[in-house]
Amino acid sequence: MIKFPNPDIIADAINSYGNAPSTDTLTKVLEAFSILMQEAAEVLIPVVEEDEQVSLLTLMNENNQTFVIGFTSEYQAKAAGYDTTISRRWTDYLSMILEIEGCAGLCVNPGDKFPFSIQKLMINALIAESEKEAFKNSISLFKGDITTLKVDCIVNAANNSLLGGGGVDGAIHAAAGPDLLAECRILQGCPTGQAKITNGYKLPAKYVIHTVGPIYNVNSEDPRHTQERTELGSCYRSCLELAKVFHIHSIAFPCISCGAYGYPLDEATKIAFIETVQWLNENPNYGMQVTFVCFNDEAYNVYETVINKAQNPDPDAPNFMTLFAGMAQGQAKN
Ligand code: ADP
């Protein structure tokens, strides 16, 4: 079963490096910095207030070099005895450090078992790397088989048992191999509207997020189908939230509930799109590349219409444009 990552991925990586220093564990530390820089995550900076002035606290190493300080979490700051901290984005703080004269670099989590110092030269390299590979939010369309996509994660429209089925579920299990079913067995099912994660095994995608869409009730007394609507929206949101926990930056969705579960395609597409755009707008700097996978021309045309409407709003439905504003737009792929 997949281990959930420690949210403090820098401290985690530093700890692994401290316990077993090697090029490999050091690379993991630098990767953790890169990921958090690209996700626009924040660092806690200890400061002192004196005579109405706020100054950065510094430390000196055994070679009399001065380092400013950064903490990866409130827990780390408190453990080191620093109560007054301000927070800044990692990229902004590291860029600022380069400008401070007489400062050799940054000391991360002093007070922890393995404090970690980064010299200015390395800070320069980290900044250059993060600029090269900046993640951006985007939405794209892909017509074809989801199991062929080389993305961080594909989403499976599964059933509550998570033990395999037909449609896209069957295709994903067939392509991933039997290890996927073995891992799914441990998960003990999944409620409708929620999501669970596994490895991707033989798939080109590293992970599979399994979500369970609602069965569309054609005999419902509610003309708005509120329950199905809420549950379907929740599928998209739960997948995106879970992906974020795993620092996943590219995710492909099939048309959840639009096959055996009978959800009308155009209704489901609007829900998929609105929920995704809302999430992207709530996470403007995270950098999530969302691909909607359409298995046939019909689905592709419906998605294309909805996206075109969002880009060229109908005055009678201005909500779409508002939701789409502020987001990097992906291109449609054929
Ligand atoms: P559900 O039970 O949630 O309705 P289905 O698997 O029956 O799930 O259908 C969901 C959608 O997945 C349908 O639009 C179907 O056309 C599509 N689909 C089926 N196989 C694939 C595949 N290999 N890649 C992408 N989409 C697929």
Tab-separated table of C-alpha atoms and ligand atoms in Angstrom:
chain	number	residue	atom	x	y	z
A	1	MET	CA	0.000	0.000	0.000
A	2	ILE	CA	1.187	3.531	-0.744
A	3	LYS	CA	2.688	5.411	2.173
A	4	PHE	CA	1.304	8.930	2.522
A	5	PRO	CA	4.133	11.459	2.221
A	6	ASN	CA	5.167	13.487	5.243
A	7	PRO	CA	3.855	16.993	4.463
A	8	ASP	CA	7.223	18.373	5.616
A	9	ILE	CA	9.077	16.868	2.667
A	10	ILE	CA	12.240	18.937	3.128
A	11	ALA	CA	12.707	17.950	6.791
A	12	ASP	CA	11.959	14.363	5.825
A	13	ALA	CA	14.578	14.359	3.061
A	14	ILE	CA	17.160	16.111	5.290
A	15	ASN	CA	16.578	13.462	7.932
A	16	SER	CA	17.183	10.656	5.400
A	17	TYR	CA	20.354	12.413	4.227
A	18	GLY	CA	21.553	12.897	7.823
A	19	ASN	CA	21.010	9.232	8.604
A	20	ALA	CA	22.665	7.977	5.405
A	21	PRO	CA	24.617	10.689	3.568
A	22	SER	CA	24.990	9.870	-0.139
A	23	THR	CA	24.563	11.569	-3.509
A	24	ASP	CA	21.190	9.899	-3.756
A	25	THR	CA	19.834	11.193	-0.436
A	26	LEU	CA	21.333	14.642	-1.104
A	27	THR	CA	19.587	14.754	-4.497
A	28	LYS	CA	16.311	13.961	-2.697
A	29	VAL	CA	16.844	16.993	-0.427
A	30	LEU	CA	17.411	19.272	-3.410
A	31	GLU	CA	14.390	17.770	-5.191
A	32	ALA	CA	12.244	18.515	-2.136
A	33	PHE	CA	13.358	22.174	-2.284
A	34	SER	CA	12.579	22.290	-6.018
A	35	ILE	CA	9.101	20.819	-5.555
A	36	LEU	CA	8.136	23.256	-2.800
A	37	MET	CA	9.572	26.201	-4.736
A	38	GLN	CA	7.536	25.231	-7.785
A	39	GLU	CA	4.416	24.809	-5.658
A	40	ALA	CA	4.945	28.313	-4.241
A	41	ALA	CA	5.131	26.856	-0.707
A	42	GLU	CA	6.248	29.028	2.200
A	43	VAL	CA	9.181	28.957	4.608
A	44	LEU	CA	9.092	30.280	8.170
A	45	ILE	CA	11.741	32.901	8.884
A	46	PRO	CA	12.655	33.808	12.478
A	47	VAL	CA	12.866	37.548	13.091
A	48	VAL	CA	13.521	39.904	16.019
A	49	GLU	CA	11.699	43.148	16.614
A	50	GLU	CA	13.852	45.843	18.223
A	51	ASP	CA	13.391	49.618	18.299
A	52	GLU	CA	10.544	49.315	15.795
A	53	GLN	CA	12.833	47.449	13.413
A	54	VAL	CA	12.428	43.911	12.241
A	55	SER	CA	15.649	42.028	11.504
A	56	LEU	CA	16.476	38.551	10.334
A	57	LEU	CA	18.138	36.271	12.830
A	58	THR	CA	21.451	34.757	11.810
A	59	LEU	CA	23.754	31.971	12.919
A	60	MET	CA	27.487	31.566	12.572
A	61	ASN	CA	29.197	28.291	11.705
A	62	GLU	CA	32.592	27.063	12.931
A	63	ASN	CA	34.290	28.893	10.012
A	64	ASN	CA	32.723	32.200	11.103
A	65	GLN	CA	30.377	32.231	8.131
A	66	THR	CA	27.000	33.858	8.694
A	67	PHE	CA	23.796	32.096	7.680
A	68	VAL	CA	20.201	33.278	7.802
A	69	ILE	CA	17.635	30.798	9.043
A	70	GLY	CA	14.578	29.055	7.599
A	71	PHE	CA	12.170	26.573	9.144
A	72	THR	CA	10.176	24.027	7.207
A	73	SER	CA	7.285	24.002	9.714
A	74	GLU	CA	5.987	25.674	12.835
A	75	TYR	CA	6.937	22.536	14.702
A	76	GLN	CA	10.583	22.987	13.661
A	77	ALA	CA	10.588	26.679	14.622
A	78	LYS	CA	9.061	25.997	18.052
A	79	ALA	CA	11.436	23.077	18.678
A	80	ALA	CA	14.381	25.411	18.055
A	81	GLY	CA	12.894	28.005	20.439
A	82	TYR	CA	11.851	30.630	17.868
A	83	ASP	CA	8.384	32.046	18.479
A	84	THR	CA	8.371	35.065	16.185
A	85	THR	CA	8.451	34.084	12.552
A	86	ILE	CA	7.252	35.515	9.298
A	87	SER	CA	6.466	33.443	6.235
A	88	ARG	CA	7.579	33.977	2.668
A	89	ARG	CA	7.632	31.857	-0.445
A	90	TRP	CA	10.765	29.744	-0.669
A	91	THR	CA	11.717	31.274	-4.023
A	92	ASP	CA	11.372	34.831	-2.708
A	93	TYR	CA	13.385	34.126	0.442
A	94	LEU	CA	16.166	32.335	-1.421
A	95	SER	CA	16.394	35.159	-3.988
A	96	MET	CA	16.594	37.665	-1.147
A	97	ILE	CA	19.386	35.726	0.568
A	98	LEU	CA	21.515	36.046	-2.571
A	99	GLU	CA	21.337	39.833	-2.162
A	100	ILE	CA	22.401	39.922	1.504
A	101	GLU	CA	26.009	40.980	1.749
A	102	GLY	CA	28.192	38.986	4.117
A	103	CYS	CA	25.659	36.138	4.233
A	104	ALA	CA	27.011	32.727	3.237
A	105	GLY	CA	23.620	31.082	2.760
A	106	LEU	CA	20.697	29.499	4.561
A	107	CYS	CA	20.588	27.182	7.558
A	108	VAL	CA	17.440	25.033	7.499
A	109	ASN	CA	15.927	23.818	10.766
A	110	PRO	CA	18.731	24.634	13.225
A	111	GLY	CA	17.850	22.807	16.409
A	112	ASP	CA	16.788	19.717	14.510
A	113	LYS	CA	18.872	16.550	14.681
A	114	PHE	CA	20.406	17.323	11.292
A	115	PRO	CA	20.503	21.067	10.561
A	116	PHE	CA	21.162	21.609	6.868
A	117	SER	CA	23.090	24.506	5.361
A	118	ILE	CA	22.883	25.650	1.765
A	119	GLN	CA	25.581	27.914	0.390
A	120	LYS	CA	24.739	30.741	-2.027
A	121	LEU	CA	26.100	28.830	-5.019
A	122	MET	CA	23.589	26.045	-4.441
A	123	ILE	CA	20.788	28.554	-3.857
A	124	ASN	CA	21.574	30.029	-7.272
A	125	ALA	CA	21.303	26.593	-8.852
A	126	LEU	CA	17.975	25.881	-7.113
A	127	ILE	CA	16.480	29.141	-8.323
A	128	ALA	CA	17.676	28.546	-11.892
A	129	GLU	CA	16.183	25.033	-11.826
A	130	SER	CA	12.805	26.158	-10.513
A	131	GLU	CA	12.575	28.897	-13.143
A	132	LYS	CA	13.310	26.385	-15.871
A	133	GLU	CA	10.599	23.988	-14.795
A	134	ALA	CA	7.891	26.233	-13.400
A	135	PHE	CA	4.628	24.299	-13.107
A	136	LYS	CA	1.510	25.986	-14.470
A	137	ASN	CA	-2.156	25.221	-14.050
A	138	SER	CA	-3.719	24.080	-17.309
A	139	ILE	CA	-6.581	22.102	-18.808
A	140	SER	CA	-6.208	19.996	-21.975
A	141	LEU	CA	-8.332	17.543	-23.900
A	142	PHE	CA	-7.092	14.184	-25.157
A	143	LYS	CA	-9.037	11.840	-27.396
A	144	GLY	CA	-8.082	8.206	-26.879
A	145	ASP	CA	-7.196	5.580	-24.303
A	146	ILE	CA	-6.325	6.887	-20.814
A	147	THR	CA	-4.023	3.926	-20.143
A	148	THR	CA	-1.541	5.187	-22.751
A	149	LEU	CA	-0.939	8.542	-21.076
A	150	LYS	CA	2.446	9.296	-19.543
A	151	VAL	CA	1.254	11.577	-16.754
A	152	ASP	CA	1.940	11.512	-13.017
A	153	CYS	CA	-1.479	10.045	-12.372
A	154	ILE	CA	-4.545	8.705	-14.173
A	155	VAL	CA	-7.969	8.580	-12.552
A	156	ASN	CA	-10.020	5.398	-12.558
A	157	ALA	CA	-13.821	5.531	-12.602
A	158	ALA	CA	-14.149	2.549	-10.274
A	159	ASN	CA	-17.010	0.993	-8.313
A	160	ASN	CA	-17.376	0.914	-4.504
A	161	SER	CA	-15.536	-2.394	-4.166
A	162	LEU	CA	-12.434	-1.140	-6.056
A	163	LEU	CA	-12.050	-4.721	-7.202
A	164	GLY	CA	-12.291	-4.102	-10.909
A	165	GLY	CA	-15.120	-3.821	-13.407
A	166	GLY	CA	-15.727	-3.065	-17.050
A	167	GLY	CA	-15.177	0.116	-19.042
A	168	VAL	CA	-12.252	2.282	-18.101
A	169	ASP	CA	-11.755	0.316	-14.869
A	170	GLY	CA	-11.250	-2.901	-16.831
A	171	ALA	CA	-8.871	-1.191	-19.256
A	172	ILE	CA	-6.763	0.259	-16.408
A	173	HIS	CA	-6.490	-3.077	-14.574
A	174	ALA	CA	-5.633	-4.895	-17.817
A	175	ALA	CA	-2.846	-2.416	-18.606
A	176	ALA	CA	-1.482	-2.131	-15.047
A	177	GLY	CA	-1.307	-5.879	-14.425
A	178	PRO	CA	-2.422	-8.011	-11.461
A	179	ASP	CA	-0.393	-6.076	-8.863
A	180	LEU	CA	-2.928	-3.268	-9.117
A	181	LEU	CA	-5.792	-5.519	-8.048
A	182	ALA	CA	-3.665	-6.875	-5.192
A	183	GLU	CA	-3.094	-3.322	-3.897
A	184	CYS	CA	-6.777	-2.421	-4.381
A	185	ARG	CA	-7.820	-5.360	-2.199
A	186	ILE	CA	-5.996	-3.808	0.767
A	187	LEU	CA	-7.902	-0.535	0.362
A	188	GLN	CA	-11.228	-2.070	1.399
A	189	GLY	CA	-13.382	-0.197	-1.069
A	190	CYS	CA	-14.183	3.480	-1.485
A	191	PRO	CA	-17.374	5.478	-0.799
A	192	THR	CA	-19.058	7.279	-3.700
A	193	GLY	CA	-17.566	10.729	-4.275
A	194	GLN	CA	-14.277	9.911	-2.530
A	195	ALA	CA	-10.874	8.813	-3.849
A	196	LYS	CA	-8.046	6.413	-2.999
A	197	ILE	CA	-4.560	6.149	-4.490
A	198	THR	CA	-2.401	3.237	-5.646
A	199	ASN	CA	0.740	2.771	-7.677
A	200	GLY	CA	0.447	2.564	-11.472
A	201	TYR	CA	2.518	-0.633	-11.887
A	202	LYS	CA	2.854	-1.413	-15.627
A	203	LEU	CA	1.055	1.783	-16.676
A	204	PRO	CA	3.101	4.713	-17.984
A	205	ALA	CA	1.453	6.754	-15.198
A	206	LYS	CA	3.151	6.577	-11.808
A	207	TYR	CA	-0.101	6.526	-9.806
A	208	VAL	CA	-3.759	5.637	-10.223
A	209	ILE	CA	-6.357	7.538	-8.229
A	210	HIS	CA	-9.538	5.492	-7.934
A	211	THR	CA	-12.752	7.395	-7.466
A	212	VAL	CA	-16.345	6.216	-7.435
A	213	GLY	CA	-18.844	8.261	-9.393
A	214	PRO	CA	-22.590	8.258	-8.680
A	215	ILE	CA	-25.029	6.036	-10.547
A	216	TYR	CA	-27.389	8.422	-12.354
A	217	ASN	CA	-30.912	7.858	-11.126
A	218	VAL	CA	-33.173	8.305	-14.146
A	219	ASN	CA	-36.253	7.945	-11.909
A	220	SER	CA	-35.127	10.606	-9.446
A	221	GLU	CA	-37.832	12.914	-8.126
A	222	ASP	CA	-35.280	15.727	-7.993
A	223	PRO	CA	-35.153	17.349	-11.451
A	224	ARG	CA	-31.756	18.867	-10.553
A	225	HIS	CA	-30.298	15.531	-9.476
A	226	THR	CA	-28.661	17.344	-6.553
A	227	GLN	CA	-27.205	14.264	-4.907
A	228	GLU	CA	-25.565	12.902	-8.061
A	229	ARG	CA	-24.350	16.383	-8.977
A	230	THR	CA	-22.728	16.841	-5.549
A	231	GLU	CA	-21.177	13.384	-5.587
A	232	LEU	CA	-19.782	13.777	-9.097
A	233	GLY	CA	-18.274	17.184	-8.242
A	234	SER	CA	-16.820	15.636	-5.103
A	235	CYS	CA	-15.076	12.940	-7.215
A	236	TYR	CA	-13.113	15.583	-9.149
A	237	ARG	CA	-12.300	17.606	-6.036
A	238	SER	CA	-11.261	14.549	-3.981
A	239	CYS	CA	-8.949	13.365	-6.771
A	240	LEU	CA	-7.294	16.779	-7.092
A	241	GLU	CA	-6.870	17.120	-3.314
A	242	LEU	CA	-5.369	13.643	-3.006
A	243	ALA	CA	-3.069	14.338	-5.970
A	244	LYS	CA	-1.824	17.474	-4.244
A	245	VAL	CA	-0.881	15.523	-1.108
A	246	PHE	CA	1.371	13.390	-3.322
A	247	HIS	CA	2.885	16.395	-5.139
A	248	ILE	CA	1.328	15.156	-8.362
A	249	HIS	CA	1.401	17.803	-11.087
A	250	SER	CA	-0.264	16.076	-14.045
A	251	ILE	CA	-3.542	14.201	-13.793
A	252	ALA	CA	-5.831	12.677	-16.439
A	253	PHE	CA	-9.559	12.145	-15.846
A	254	PRO	CA	-11.903	9.879	-17.802
A	255	CYS	CA	-15.562	10.932	-18.107
A	256	ILE	CA	-16.490	9.662	-14.637
A	257	SER	CA	-19.992	8.075	-14.423
A	258	CYS	CA	-20.648	8.611	-18.151
A	259	GLY	CA	-20.490	4.937	-19.138
A	260	ALA	CA	-22.210	2.156	-17.215
A	261	TYR	CA	-23.326	4.627	-14.504
A	262	GLY	CA	-25.400	6.521	-17.073
A	263	TYR	CA	-24.713	10.189	-16.265
A	264	PRO	CA	-25.735	12.393	-19.236
A	265	LEU	CA	-22.489	13.438	-20.875
A	266	ASP	CA	-23.148	17.163	-21.256
A	267	GLU	CA	-24.296	17.539	-17.615
A	268	ALA	CA	-21.323	15.539	-16.312
A	269	THR	CA	-18.901	17.534	-18.455
A	270	LYS	CA	-20.071	20.848	-17.015
A	271	ILE	CA	-19.682	19.510	-13.474
A	272	ALA	CA	-16.215	18.114	-14.249
A	273	PHE	CA	-15.129	21.370	-15.768
A	274	ILE	CA	-16.595	23.721	-13.144
A	275	GLU	CA	-15.246	21.714	-10.209
A	276	THR	CA	-11.785	21.462	-11.783
A	277	VAL	CA	-11.581	25.141	-12.681
A	278	GLN	CA	-12.725	26.083	-9.188
A	279	TRP	CA	-10.011	23.918	-7.658
A	280	LEU	CA	-7.357	25.352	-9.989
A	281	ASN	CA	-8.437	28.871	-9.102
A	282	GLU	CA	-8.232	28.026	-5.401
A	283	ASN	CA	-4.687	26.715	-6.017
A	284	PRO	CA	-3.446	29.291	-8.535
A	285	ASN	CA	0.264	28.654	-8.000
A	286	TYR	CA	0.259	24.898	-7.475
A	287	GLY	CA	0.788	23.979	-11.111
A	288	MET	CA	-1.601	21.148	-11.985
A	289	GLN	CA	-1.886	19.986	-15.580
A	290	VAL	CA	-5.342	18.489	-15.947
A	291	THR	CA	-6.213	16.391	-18.995
A	292	PHE	CA	-9.783	15.356	-19.707
A	293	VAL	CA	-9.706	12.099	-21.629
A	294	CYS	CA	-12.490	11.485	-24.114
A	295	PHE	CA	-12.735	7.946	-25.376
A	296	ASN	CA	-14.763	8.786	-28.467
A	297	ASP	CA	-15.722	11.656	-30.777
A	298	GLU	CA	-18.990	12.300	-28.969
A	299	ALA	CA	-17.286	12.941	-25.617
A	300	TYR	CA	-14.541	14.987	-27.264
A	301	ASN	CA	-17.082	17.239	-29.003
A	302	VAL	CA	-19.016	17.818	-25.773
A	303	TYR	CA	-15.838	18.754	-23.844
A	304	GLU	CA	-14.693	20.992	-26.675
A	305	THR	CA	-18.033	22.825	-26.657
A	306	VAL	CA	-17.896	23.373	-22.903
A	307	ILE	CA	-14.313	24.655	-23.034
A	308	ASN	CA	-15.043	26.909	-26.007
A	309	LYS	CA	-17.984	28.335	-24.105
A	310	ALA	CA	-15.708	29.066	-21.181
A	311	GLN	CA	-13.227	30.871	-23.381
A	312	ASN	CA	-15.904	32.739	-25.354
A	313	PRO	CA	-18.648	33.124	-22.783
A	314	ASP	CA	-22.279	33.156	-23.672
A	315	PRO	CA	-23.780	36.337	-22.160
A	316	ASP	CA	-26.585	34.141	-20.789
A	317	ALA	CA	-24.103	31.974	-18.861
A	318	PRO	CA	-21.376	34.348	-17.672
A	319	ASN	CA	-20.386	32.098	-14.748
A	320	PHE	CA	-18.075	30.024	-16.858
A	321	MET	CA	-15.848	32.929	-17.711
A	322	THR	CA	-15.575	34.072	-14.112
A	323	LEU	CA	-14.490	30.609	-13.094
A	324	PHE	CA	-11.929	30.370	-15.843
A	325	ALA	CA	-10.325	33.757	-15.208
A	326	GLY	CA	-6.775	33.881	-13.971
A	327	MET	CA	-5.815	30.432	-15.126
A	328	ALA	CA	-3.223	29.414	-17.680
A	329	GLN	CA	-5.199	27.801	-20.464
A	330	GLY	CA	-4.158	24.476	-21.910
A	331	GLN	CA	-4.460	23.632	-25.559
A	332	ALA	CA	-6.727	20.904	-26.880
A	333	LYS	CA	-4.877	17.889	-28.214
A	334	ASN	CA	-6.129	15.470	-30.832
B	1	ADP	P1	-18.731	4.566	-14.992
B	1	ADP	O1	-19.118	3.282	-14.353
B	1	ADP	O2	-18.198	5.582	-14.004
B	1	ADP	O3	-19.807	5.119	-15.865
B	1	ADP	P2	-17.279	3.537	-17.312
B	1	ADP	O4	-15.947	2.910	-17.325
B	1	ADP	O5	-18.429	2.662	-17.689
B	1	ADP	O6	-17.443	4.190	-15.872
B	1	ADP	O7	-17.281	4.795	-18.280
B	1	ADP	C1	-16.663	6.017	-17.968
B	1	ADP	C2	-16.136	6.672	-19.225
B	1	ADP	O8	-14.889	6.087	-19.552
B	1	ADP	C3	-17.022	6.496	-20.455
B	1	ADP	O9	-17.157	7.780	-21.062
B	1	ADP	C4	-16.216	5.554	-21.339
B	1	ADP	O10	-16.428	5.849	-22.726
B	1	ADP	C5	-14.820	5.895	-20.943
B	1	ADP	N1	-13.777	4.882	-21.208
B	1	ADP	C6	-13.890	3.551	-21.331
B	1	ADP	N2	-12.675	3.005	-21.550
B	1	ADP	C7	-11.771	4.019	-21.576
B	1	ADP	C8	-10.370	4.128	-21.791
B	1	ADP	N3	-9.607	3.035	-21.997
B	1	ADP	N4	-9.791	5.353	-21.746
B	1	ADP	C9	-10.526	6.456	-21.510
B	1	ADP	N5	-11.854	6.424	-21.305
B	1	ADP	C10	-12.479	5.234	-21.352
